[in-house]
mmCIF file of C-alpha atoms in Angstrom:
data_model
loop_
_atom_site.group_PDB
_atom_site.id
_atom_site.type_symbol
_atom_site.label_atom_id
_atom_site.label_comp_id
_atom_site.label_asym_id
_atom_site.label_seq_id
_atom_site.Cartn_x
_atom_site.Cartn_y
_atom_site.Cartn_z
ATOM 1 C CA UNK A 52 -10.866 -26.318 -17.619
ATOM 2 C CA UNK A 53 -12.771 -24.271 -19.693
ATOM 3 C CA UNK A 54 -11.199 -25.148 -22.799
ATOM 4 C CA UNK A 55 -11.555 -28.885 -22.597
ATOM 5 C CA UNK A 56 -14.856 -28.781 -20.699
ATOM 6 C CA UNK A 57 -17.833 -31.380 -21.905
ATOM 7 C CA UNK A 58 -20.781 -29.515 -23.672
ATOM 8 C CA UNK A 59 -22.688 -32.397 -22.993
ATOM 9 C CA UNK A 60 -25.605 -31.170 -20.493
ATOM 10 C CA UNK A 61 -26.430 -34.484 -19.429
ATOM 11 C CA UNK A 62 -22.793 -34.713 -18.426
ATOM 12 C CA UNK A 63 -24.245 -31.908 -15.593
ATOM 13 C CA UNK A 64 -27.775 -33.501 -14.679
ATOM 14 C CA UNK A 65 -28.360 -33.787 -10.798
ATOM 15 C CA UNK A 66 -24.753 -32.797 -10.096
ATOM 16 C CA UNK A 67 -23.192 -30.841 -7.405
ATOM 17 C CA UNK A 68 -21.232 -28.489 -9.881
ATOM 18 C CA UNK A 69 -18.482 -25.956 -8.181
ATOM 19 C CA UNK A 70 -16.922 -22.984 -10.936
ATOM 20 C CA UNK A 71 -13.670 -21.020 -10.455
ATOM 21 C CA UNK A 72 -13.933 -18.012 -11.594
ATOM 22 C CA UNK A 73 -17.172 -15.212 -12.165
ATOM 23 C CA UNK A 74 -16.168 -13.706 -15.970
ATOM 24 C CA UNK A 75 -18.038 -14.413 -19.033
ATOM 25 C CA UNK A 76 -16.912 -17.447 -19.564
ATOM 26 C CA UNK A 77 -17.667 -18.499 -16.185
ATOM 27 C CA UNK A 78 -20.718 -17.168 -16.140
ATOM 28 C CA UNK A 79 -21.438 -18.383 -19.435
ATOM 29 C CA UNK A 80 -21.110 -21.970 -18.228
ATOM 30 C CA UNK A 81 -23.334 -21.639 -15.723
ATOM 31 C CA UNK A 82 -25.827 -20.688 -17.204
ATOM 32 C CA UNK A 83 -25.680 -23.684 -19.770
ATOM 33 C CA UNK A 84 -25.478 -25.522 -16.708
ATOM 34 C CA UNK A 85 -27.923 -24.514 -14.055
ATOM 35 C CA UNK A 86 -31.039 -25.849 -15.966
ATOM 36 C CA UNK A 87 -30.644 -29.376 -14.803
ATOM 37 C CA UNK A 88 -27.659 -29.466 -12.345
ATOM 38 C CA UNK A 89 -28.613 -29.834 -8.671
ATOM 39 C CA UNK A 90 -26.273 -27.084 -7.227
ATOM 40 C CA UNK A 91 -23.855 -25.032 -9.365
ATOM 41 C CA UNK A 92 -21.547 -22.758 -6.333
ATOM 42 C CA UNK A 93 -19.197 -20.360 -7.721
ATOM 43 C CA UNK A 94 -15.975 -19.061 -6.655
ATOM 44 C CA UNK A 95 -14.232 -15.752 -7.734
ATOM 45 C CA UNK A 96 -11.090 -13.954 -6.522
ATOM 46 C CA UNK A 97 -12.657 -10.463 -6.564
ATOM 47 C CA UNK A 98 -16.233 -8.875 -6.217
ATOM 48 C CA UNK A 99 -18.521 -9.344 -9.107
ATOM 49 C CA UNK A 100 -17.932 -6.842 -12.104
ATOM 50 C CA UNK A 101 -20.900 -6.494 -14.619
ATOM 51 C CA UNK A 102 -20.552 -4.401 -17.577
ATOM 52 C CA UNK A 103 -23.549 -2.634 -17.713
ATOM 53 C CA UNK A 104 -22.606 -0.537 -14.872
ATOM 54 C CA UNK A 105 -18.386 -0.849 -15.746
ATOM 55 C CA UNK A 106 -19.282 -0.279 -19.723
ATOM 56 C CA UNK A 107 -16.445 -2.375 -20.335
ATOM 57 C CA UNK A 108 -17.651 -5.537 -22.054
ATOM 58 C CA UNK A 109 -15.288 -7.847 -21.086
ATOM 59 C CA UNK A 110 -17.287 -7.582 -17.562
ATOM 60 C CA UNK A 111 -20.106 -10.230 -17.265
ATOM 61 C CA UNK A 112 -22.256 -9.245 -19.570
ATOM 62 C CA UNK A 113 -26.373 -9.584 -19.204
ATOM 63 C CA UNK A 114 -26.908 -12.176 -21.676
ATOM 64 C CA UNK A 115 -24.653 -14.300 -19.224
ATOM 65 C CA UNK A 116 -26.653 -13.254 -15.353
ATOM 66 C CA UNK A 117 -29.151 -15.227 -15.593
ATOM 67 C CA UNK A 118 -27.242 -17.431 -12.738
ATOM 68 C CA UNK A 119 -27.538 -14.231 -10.497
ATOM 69 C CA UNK A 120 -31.613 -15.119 -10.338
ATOM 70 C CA UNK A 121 -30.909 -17.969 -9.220
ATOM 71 C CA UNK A 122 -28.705 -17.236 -6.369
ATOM 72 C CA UNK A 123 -30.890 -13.964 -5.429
ATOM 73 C CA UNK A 124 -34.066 -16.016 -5.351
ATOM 74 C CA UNK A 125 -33.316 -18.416 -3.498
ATOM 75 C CA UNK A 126 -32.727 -21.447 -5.914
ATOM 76 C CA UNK A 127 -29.655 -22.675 -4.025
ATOM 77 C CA UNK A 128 -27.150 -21.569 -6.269
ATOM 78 C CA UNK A 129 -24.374 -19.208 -4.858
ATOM 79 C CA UNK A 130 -21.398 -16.845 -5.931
ATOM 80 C CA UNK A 131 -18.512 -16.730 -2.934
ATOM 81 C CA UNK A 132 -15.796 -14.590 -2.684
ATOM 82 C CA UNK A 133 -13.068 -15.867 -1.497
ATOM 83 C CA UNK A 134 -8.878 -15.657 -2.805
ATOM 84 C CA UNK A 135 -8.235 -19.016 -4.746
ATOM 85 C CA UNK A 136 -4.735 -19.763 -3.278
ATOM 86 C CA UNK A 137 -6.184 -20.401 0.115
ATOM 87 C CA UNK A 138 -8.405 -23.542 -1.486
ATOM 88 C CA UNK A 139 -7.033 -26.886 -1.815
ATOM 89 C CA UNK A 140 -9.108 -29.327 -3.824
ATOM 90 C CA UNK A 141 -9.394 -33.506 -2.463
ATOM 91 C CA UNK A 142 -10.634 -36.168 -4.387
ATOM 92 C CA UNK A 143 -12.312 -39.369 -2.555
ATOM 93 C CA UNK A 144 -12.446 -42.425 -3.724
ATOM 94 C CA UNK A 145 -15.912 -42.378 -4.959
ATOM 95 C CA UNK A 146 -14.370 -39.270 -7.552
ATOM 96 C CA UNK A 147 -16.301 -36.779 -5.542
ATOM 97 C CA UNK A 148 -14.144 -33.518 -5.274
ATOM 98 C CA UNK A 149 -14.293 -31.575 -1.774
ATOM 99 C CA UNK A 150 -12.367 -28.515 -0.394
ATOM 100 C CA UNK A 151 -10.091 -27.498 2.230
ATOM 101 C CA UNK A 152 -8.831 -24.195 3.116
ATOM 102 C CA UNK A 153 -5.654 -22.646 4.026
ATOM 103 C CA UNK A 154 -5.991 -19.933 7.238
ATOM 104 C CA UNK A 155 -4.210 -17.150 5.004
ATOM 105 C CA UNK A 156 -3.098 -15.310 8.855
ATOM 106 C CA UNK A 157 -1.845 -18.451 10.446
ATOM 107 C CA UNK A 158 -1.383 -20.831 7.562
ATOM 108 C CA UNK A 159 -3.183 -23.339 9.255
ATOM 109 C CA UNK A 160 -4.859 -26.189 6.700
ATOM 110 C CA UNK A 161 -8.226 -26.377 7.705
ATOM 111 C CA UNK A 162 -9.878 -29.826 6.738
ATOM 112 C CA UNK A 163 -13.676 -29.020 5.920
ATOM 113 C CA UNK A 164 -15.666 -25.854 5.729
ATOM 114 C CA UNK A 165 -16.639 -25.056 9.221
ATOM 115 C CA UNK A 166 -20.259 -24.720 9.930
ATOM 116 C CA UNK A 167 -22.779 -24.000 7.990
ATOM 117 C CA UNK A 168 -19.709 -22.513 5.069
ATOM 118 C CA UNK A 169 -21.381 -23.419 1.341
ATOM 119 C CA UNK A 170 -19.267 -24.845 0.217
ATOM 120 C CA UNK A 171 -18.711 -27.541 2.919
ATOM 121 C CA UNK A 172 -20.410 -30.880 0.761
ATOM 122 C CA UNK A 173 -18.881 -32.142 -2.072
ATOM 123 C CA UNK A 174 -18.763 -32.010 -5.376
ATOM 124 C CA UNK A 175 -19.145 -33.644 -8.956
ATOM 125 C CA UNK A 176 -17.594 -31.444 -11.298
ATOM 126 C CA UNK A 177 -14.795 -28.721 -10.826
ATOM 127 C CA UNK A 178 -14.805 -26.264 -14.001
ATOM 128 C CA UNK A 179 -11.828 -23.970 -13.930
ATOM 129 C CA UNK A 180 -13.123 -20.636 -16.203
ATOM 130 C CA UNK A 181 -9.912 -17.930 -15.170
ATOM 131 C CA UNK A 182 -9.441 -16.782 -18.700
ATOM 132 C CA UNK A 183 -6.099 -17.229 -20.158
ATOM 133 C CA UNK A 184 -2.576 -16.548 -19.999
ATOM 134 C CA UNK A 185 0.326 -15.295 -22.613
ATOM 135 C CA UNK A 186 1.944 -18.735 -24.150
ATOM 136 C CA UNK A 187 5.693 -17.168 -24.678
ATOM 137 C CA UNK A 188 6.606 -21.298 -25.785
ATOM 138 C CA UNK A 189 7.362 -20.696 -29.322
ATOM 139 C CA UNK A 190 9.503 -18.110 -28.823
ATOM 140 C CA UNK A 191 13.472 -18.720 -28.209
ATOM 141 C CA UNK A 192 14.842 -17.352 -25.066
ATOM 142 C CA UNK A 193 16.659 -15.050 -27.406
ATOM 143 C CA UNK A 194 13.567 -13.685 -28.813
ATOM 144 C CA UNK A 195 11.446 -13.851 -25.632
ATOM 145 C CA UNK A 196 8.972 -10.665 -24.824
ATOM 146 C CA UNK A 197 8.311 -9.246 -21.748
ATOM 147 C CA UNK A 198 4.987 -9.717 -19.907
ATOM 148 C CA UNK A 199 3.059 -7.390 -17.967
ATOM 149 C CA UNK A 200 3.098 -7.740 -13.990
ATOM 150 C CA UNK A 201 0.299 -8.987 -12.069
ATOM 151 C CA UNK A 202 -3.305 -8.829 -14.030
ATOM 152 C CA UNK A 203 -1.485 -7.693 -16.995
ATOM 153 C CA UNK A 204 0.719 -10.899 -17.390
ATOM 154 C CA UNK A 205 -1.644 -12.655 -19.671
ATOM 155 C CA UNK A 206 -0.099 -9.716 -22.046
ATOM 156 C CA UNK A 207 2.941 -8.980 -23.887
ATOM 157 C CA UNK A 208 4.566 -6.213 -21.927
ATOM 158 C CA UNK A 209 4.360 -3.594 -24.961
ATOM 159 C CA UNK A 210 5.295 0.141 -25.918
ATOM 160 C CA UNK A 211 2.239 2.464 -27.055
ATOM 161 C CA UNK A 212 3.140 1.668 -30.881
ATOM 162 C CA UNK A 213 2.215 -1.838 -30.198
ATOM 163 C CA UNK A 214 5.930 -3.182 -30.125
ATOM 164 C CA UNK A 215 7.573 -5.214 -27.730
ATOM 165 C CA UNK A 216 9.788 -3.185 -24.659
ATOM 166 C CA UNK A 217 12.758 -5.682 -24.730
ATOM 167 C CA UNK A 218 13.054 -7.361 -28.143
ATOM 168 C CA UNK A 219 13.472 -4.804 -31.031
ATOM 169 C CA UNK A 220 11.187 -4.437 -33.918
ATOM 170 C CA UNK A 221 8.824 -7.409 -32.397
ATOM 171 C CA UNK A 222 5.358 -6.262 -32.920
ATOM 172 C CA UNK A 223 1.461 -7.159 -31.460
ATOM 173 C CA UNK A 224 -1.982 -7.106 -33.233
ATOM 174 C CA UNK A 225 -5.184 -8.116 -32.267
ATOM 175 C CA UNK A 226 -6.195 -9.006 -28.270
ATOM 176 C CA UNK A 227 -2.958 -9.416 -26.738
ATOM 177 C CA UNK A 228 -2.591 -5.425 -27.353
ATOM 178 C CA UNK A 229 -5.137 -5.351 -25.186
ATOM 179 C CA UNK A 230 -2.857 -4.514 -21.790
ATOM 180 C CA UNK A 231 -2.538 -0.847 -23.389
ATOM 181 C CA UNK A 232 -6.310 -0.282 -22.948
ATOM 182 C CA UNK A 233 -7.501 -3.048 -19.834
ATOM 183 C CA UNK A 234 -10.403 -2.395 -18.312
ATOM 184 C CA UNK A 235 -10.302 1.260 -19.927
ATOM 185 C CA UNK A 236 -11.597 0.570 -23.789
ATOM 186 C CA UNK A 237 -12.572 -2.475 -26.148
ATOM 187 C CA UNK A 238 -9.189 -2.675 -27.639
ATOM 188 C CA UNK A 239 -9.521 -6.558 -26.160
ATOM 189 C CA UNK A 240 -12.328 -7.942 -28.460
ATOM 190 C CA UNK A 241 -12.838 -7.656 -32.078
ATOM 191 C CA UNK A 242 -14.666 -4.454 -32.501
ATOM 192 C CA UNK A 243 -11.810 -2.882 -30.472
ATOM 193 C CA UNK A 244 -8.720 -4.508 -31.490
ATOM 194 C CA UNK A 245 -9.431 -3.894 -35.355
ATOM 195 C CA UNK A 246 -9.021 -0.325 -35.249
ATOM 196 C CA UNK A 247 -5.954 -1.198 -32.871
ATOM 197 C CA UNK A 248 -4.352 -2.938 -35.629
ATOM 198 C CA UNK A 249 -5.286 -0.403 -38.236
ATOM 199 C CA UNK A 250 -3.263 1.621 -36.225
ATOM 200 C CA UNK A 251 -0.518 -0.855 -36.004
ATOM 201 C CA UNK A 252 -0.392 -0.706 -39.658
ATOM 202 C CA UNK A 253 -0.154 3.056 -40.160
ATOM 203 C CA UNK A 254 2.823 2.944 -37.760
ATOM 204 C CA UNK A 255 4.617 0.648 -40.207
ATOM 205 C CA UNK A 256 3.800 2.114 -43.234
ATOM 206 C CA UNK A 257 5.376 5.477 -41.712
ATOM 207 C CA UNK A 258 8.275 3.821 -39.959
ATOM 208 C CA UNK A 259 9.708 1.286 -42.424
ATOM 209 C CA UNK A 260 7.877 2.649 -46.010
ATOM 210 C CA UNK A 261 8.411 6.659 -45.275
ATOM 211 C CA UNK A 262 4.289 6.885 -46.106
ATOM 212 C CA UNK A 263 3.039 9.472 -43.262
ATOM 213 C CA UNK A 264 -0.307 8.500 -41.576
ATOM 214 C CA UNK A 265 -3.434 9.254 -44.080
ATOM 215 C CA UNK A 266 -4.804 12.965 -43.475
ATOM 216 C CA UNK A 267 -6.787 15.370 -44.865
ATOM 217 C CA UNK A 268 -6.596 19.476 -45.732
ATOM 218 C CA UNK A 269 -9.076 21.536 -44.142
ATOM 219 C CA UNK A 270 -9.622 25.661 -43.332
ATOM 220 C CA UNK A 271 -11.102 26.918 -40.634
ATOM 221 C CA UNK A 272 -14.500 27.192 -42.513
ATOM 222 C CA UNK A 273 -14.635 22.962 -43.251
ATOM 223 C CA UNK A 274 -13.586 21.964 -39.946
ATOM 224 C CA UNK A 275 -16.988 22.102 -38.162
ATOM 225 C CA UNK A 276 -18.369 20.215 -41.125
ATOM 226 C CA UNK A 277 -15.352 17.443 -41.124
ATOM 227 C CA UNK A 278 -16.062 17.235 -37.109
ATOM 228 C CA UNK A 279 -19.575 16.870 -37.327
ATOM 229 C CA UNK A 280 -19.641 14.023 -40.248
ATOM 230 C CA UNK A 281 -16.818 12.598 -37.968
ATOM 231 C CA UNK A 282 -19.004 12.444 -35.007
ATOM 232 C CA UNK A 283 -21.872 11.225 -36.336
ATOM 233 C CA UNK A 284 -19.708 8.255 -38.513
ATOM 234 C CA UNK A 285 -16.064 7.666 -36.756
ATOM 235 C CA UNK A 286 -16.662 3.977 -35.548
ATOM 236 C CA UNK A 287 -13.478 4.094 -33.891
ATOM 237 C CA UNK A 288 -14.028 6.759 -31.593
ATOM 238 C CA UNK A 289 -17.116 5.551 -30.559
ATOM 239 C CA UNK A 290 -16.808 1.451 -29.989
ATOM 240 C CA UNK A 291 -12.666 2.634 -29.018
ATOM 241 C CA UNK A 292 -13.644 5.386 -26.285
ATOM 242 C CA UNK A 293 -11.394 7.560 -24.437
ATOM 243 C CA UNK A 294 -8.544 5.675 -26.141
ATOM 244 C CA UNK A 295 -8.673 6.722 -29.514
ATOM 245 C CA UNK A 296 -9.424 10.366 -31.116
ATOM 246 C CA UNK A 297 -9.294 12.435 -33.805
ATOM 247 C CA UNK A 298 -6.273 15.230 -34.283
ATOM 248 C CA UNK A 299 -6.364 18.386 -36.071
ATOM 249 C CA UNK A 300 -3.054 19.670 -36.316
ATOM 250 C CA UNK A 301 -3.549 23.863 -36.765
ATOM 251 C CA UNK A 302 -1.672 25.631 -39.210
ATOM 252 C CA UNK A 303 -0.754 29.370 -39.173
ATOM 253 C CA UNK A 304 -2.136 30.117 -42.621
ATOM 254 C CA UNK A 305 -5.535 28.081 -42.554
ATOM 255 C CA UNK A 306 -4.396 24.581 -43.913
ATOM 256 C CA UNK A 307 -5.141 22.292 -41.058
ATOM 257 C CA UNK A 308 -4.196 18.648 -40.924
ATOM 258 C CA UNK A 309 -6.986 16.705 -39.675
ATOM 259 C CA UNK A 310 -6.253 12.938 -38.841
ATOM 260 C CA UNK A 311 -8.141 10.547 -38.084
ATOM 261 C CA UNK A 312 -8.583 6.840 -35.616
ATOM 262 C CA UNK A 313 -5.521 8.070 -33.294
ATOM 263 C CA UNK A 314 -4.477 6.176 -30.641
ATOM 264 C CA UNK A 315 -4.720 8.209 -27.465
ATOM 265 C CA UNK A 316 -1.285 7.393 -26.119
ATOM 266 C CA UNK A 317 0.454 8.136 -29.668
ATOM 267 C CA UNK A 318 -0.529 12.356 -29.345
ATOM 268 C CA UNK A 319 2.356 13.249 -27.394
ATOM 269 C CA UNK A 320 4.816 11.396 -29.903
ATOM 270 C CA UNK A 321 2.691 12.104 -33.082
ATOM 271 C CA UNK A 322 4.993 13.431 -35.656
ATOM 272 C CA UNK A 323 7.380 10.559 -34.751
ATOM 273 C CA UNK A 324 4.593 8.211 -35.425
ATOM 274 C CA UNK A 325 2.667 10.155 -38.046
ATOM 275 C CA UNK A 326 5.001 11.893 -39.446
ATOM 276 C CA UNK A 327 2.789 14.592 -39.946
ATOM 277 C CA UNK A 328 4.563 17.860 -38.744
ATOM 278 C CA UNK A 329 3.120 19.315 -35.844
ATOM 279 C CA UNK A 330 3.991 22.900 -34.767
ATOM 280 C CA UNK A 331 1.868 24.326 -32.150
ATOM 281 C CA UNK A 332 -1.767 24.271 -31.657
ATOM 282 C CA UNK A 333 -3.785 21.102 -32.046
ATOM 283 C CA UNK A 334 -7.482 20.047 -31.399
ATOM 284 C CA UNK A 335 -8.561 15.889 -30.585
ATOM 285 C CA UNK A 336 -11.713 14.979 -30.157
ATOM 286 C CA UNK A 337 -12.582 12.131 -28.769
ATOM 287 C CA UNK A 338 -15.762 10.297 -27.069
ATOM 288 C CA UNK A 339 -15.997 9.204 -23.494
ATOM 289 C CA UNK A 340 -18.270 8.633 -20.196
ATOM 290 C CA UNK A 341 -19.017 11.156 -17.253
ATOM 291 C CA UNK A 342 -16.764 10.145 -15.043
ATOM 292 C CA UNK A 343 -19.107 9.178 -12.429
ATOM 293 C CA UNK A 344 -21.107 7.152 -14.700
ATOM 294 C CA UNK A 345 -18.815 4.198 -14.949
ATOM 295 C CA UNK A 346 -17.765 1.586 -12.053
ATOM 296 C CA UNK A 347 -18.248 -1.756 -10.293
ATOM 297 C CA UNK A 348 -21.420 0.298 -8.077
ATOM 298 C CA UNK A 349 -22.380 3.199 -10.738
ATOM 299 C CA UNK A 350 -26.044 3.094 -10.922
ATOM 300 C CA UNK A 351 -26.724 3.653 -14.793
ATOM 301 C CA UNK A 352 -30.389 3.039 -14.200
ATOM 302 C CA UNK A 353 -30.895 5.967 -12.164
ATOM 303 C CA UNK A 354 -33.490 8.571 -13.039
ATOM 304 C CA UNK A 355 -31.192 11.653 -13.392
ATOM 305 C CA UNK A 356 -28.911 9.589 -15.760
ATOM 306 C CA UNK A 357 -29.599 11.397 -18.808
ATOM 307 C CA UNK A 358 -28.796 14.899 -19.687
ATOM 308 C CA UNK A 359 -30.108 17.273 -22.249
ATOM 309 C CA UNK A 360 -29.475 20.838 -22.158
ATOM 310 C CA UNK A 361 -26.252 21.824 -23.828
ATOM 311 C CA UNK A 362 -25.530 24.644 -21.443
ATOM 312 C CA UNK A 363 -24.660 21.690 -19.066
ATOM 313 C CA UNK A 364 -23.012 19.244 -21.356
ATOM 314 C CA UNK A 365 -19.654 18.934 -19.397
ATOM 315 C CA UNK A 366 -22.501 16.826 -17.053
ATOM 316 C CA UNK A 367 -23.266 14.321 -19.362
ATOM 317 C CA UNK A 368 -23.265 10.852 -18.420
ATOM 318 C CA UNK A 369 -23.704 8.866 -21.272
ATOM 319 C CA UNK A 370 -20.767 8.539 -23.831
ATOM 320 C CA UNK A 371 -20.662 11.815 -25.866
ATOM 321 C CA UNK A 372 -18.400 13.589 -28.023
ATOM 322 C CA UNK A 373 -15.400 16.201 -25.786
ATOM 323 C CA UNK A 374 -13.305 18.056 -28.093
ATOM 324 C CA UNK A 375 -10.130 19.636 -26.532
ATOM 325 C CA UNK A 376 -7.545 21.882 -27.039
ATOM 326 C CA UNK A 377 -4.269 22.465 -26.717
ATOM 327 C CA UNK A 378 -2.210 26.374 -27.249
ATOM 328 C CA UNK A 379 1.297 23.589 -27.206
ATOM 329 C CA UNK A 380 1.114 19.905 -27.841
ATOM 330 C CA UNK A 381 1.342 17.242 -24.729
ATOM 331 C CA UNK A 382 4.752 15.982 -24.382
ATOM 332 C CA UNK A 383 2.467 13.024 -21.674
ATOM 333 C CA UNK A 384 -0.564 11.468 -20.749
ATOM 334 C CA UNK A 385 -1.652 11.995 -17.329
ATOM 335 C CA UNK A 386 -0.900 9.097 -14.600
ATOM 336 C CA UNK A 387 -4.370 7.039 -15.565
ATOM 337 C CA UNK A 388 -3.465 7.438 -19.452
ATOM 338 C CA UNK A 389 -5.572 9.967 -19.952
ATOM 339 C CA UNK A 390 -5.252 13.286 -22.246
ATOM 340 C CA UNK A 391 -3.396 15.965 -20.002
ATOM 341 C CA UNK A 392 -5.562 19.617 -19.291
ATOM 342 C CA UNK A 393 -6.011 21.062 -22.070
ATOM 343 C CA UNK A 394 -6.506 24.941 -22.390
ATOM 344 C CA UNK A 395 -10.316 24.336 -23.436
ATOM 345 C CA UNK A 396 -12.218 21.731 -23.590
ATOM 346 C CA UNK A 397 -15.885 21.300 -24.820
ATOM 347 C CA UNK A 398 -18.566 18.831 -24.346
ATOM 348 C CA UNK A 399 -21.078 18.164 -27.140
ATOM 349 C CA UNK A 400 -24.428 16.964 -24.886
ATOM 350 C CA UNK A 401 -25.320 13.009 -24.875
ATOM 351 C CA UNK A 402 -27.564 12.117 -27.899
ATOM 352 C CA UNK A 403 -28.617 8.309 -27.287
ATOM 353 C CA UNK A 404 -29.590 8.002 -31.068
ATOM 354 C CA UNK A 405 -25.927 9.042 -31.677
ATOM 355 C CA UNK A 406 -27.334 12.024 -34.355
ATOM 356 C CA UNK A 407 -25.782 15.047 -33.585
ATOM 357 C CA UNK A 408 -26.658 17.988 -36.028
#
């Protein structure tokens, strides 16, 4: 496996290398690899996700493709798709490692690759790189949390203040809070998950110390300037997108609550989590991606990618600043976790220096 893996590259020199999996880590390895191994074949359950076109970085990221060269030009190394449970791994007697494959229709084992299938020779070295999974061991069965279901059960199954949904007052920080935000944000890596559990900590202060969630007065006049100095600074709305935002909670006599670093899927429960009062109106600004600008096939190269004009802002591609707002507050997120309709919403335009004036 990964974990226990030699780092020795003459371990790999001249070898027939096969690697489960096509993440970083995979990825990674092969490319530590592939300068002196004869063949280095990779399998992976699903097709290839890279993160400059998913802009979520725990896709393979570029510093990690350089295997892809050598599979696109020809070098004889190779990425196959194909579902792991229908692979069976042999080992001769000379320690060489080959493969045979379950029909998954008919359930038929099928002794050798047929034809001219890649991966029909043998192999060397097997390096299993599938990430991780939850380790619930040190926990009694009396104190045993949930996990998510299917690719979320490497997580703790967990509420949207970061606790536990079957064993009270049992709490999560850092990476394995990352099921709230998979595949939508950063909240899995460290320059996500440390405004996740700055968050954490505001919810406990409130809950168990009776100190509400740090805020600031504004009128109507220093809003504009708070936004602005917020959008050009607020590190957690830009590295935490779409999944954490600034909340101004409106007043009736011009004193306005402004709060900052929000978790997105706190807003319809804020004054339980806050406990900031909220009466009616409320504004959250947040930052996020055109919608069409992010996926496995989203061409971010393309030569319309960038917009300028701020008449047509609500087209920008690139992450960017959306302010919304709301005549009542949402009582839910929308099915994909998103922010509900508001009554307005406004786009500032795309600035790829990140200065907005």
């Amino acid at each position: 496996g990964y974990e226990s893996v030699s780092t020795n590259i003459n371990d790999y020199k001249d070898k027939d290398v096969l690697i489960l999996g096509q993440g970083n880590s995979a990825f990674e390895m092969a490319k530590f690899i592939s300068p002196v191994a004869n063949h280095v074949h990779m399998i992976g359950r699903d097709l290839l996700r890279q993160s400059w076109s998913s802009h979520y970085v725990g896709d393979v990221r570029g510093v990690n493709r350089d295997i892809l060269d050598s599979v696109e030009l020809k070098f004889m190394d190779s990425i196959i798709h194909i579902p792991l449970a229908n692979v069976m791994f042999k080992k001769r007697e000379n320690n060489k490692i080959y493969l045979k494959f379950r029909d998954p229709r008919t359930k038929r084992v099928i002794e050798r690759a047929p034809g001219n299938n890649i991966l029909r020779n043998d192999y060397d070295h097997v390096i299993r790189c599938l990430g991780f999974e939850f380790d619930q061991s040190i926990f009694n069965e009396s104190a045993t949390p949930a996990k998510g279901e299917d690719s979320l059960a490497k997580f703790p199954h967990i509420k949207e203040s970061y606790d536990s949904i079957n064993i009270p007052n049992m709490y999560f920080a850092g990476s394995l809070t990352h099921i709230l935000d998979y595949r939508k944000s950063s909240g899995g890596f460290i320059h996500g998950f440390r405004y996740s559990t700055r968050a954490l900590h505001q919810i406990l202060e409130w809950k168990y110390h009776g100190n509400q969630w740090p805020s600031t007065t504004q009128t109507k006049d220093s809003i504009i300037y708070k936004l602005l100095k917020r959008i050009n600074e607020a590190s957690a709305l830009y590295q935490m997108f779409g999944f954490f935002a600034d909340v101004i909670v409106l007043g009736d006599d011009d004193s306005h609550q402004y709060i900052e670093d929000v978790p997105i899927q706190l807003i319809p429960k804020l004054e339980e989590f806050t406990g900031i009062p909220v009466k009616k109106r409320l504004i959250v600004m947040t930052f996020e991606y055109g919608h069409k600008f992010t996926g496995p096939r989203a061409d971010t190269l393309a030569r319309n990618r960038t917009n300028r004009n701020w008449e047509q802002a609500h087209k920008c591609n690139f992450i960017h600043p959306k302010i919304y707002y709301y005549d009542e507050p949402p009582t839910d997120l929308d099915l994909s976790g998103k922010l509900p309709v508001p009554a307005k919403i406004h786009h500032v335009t795309e600035d790829f220096l990140t200065h907005w004036s």
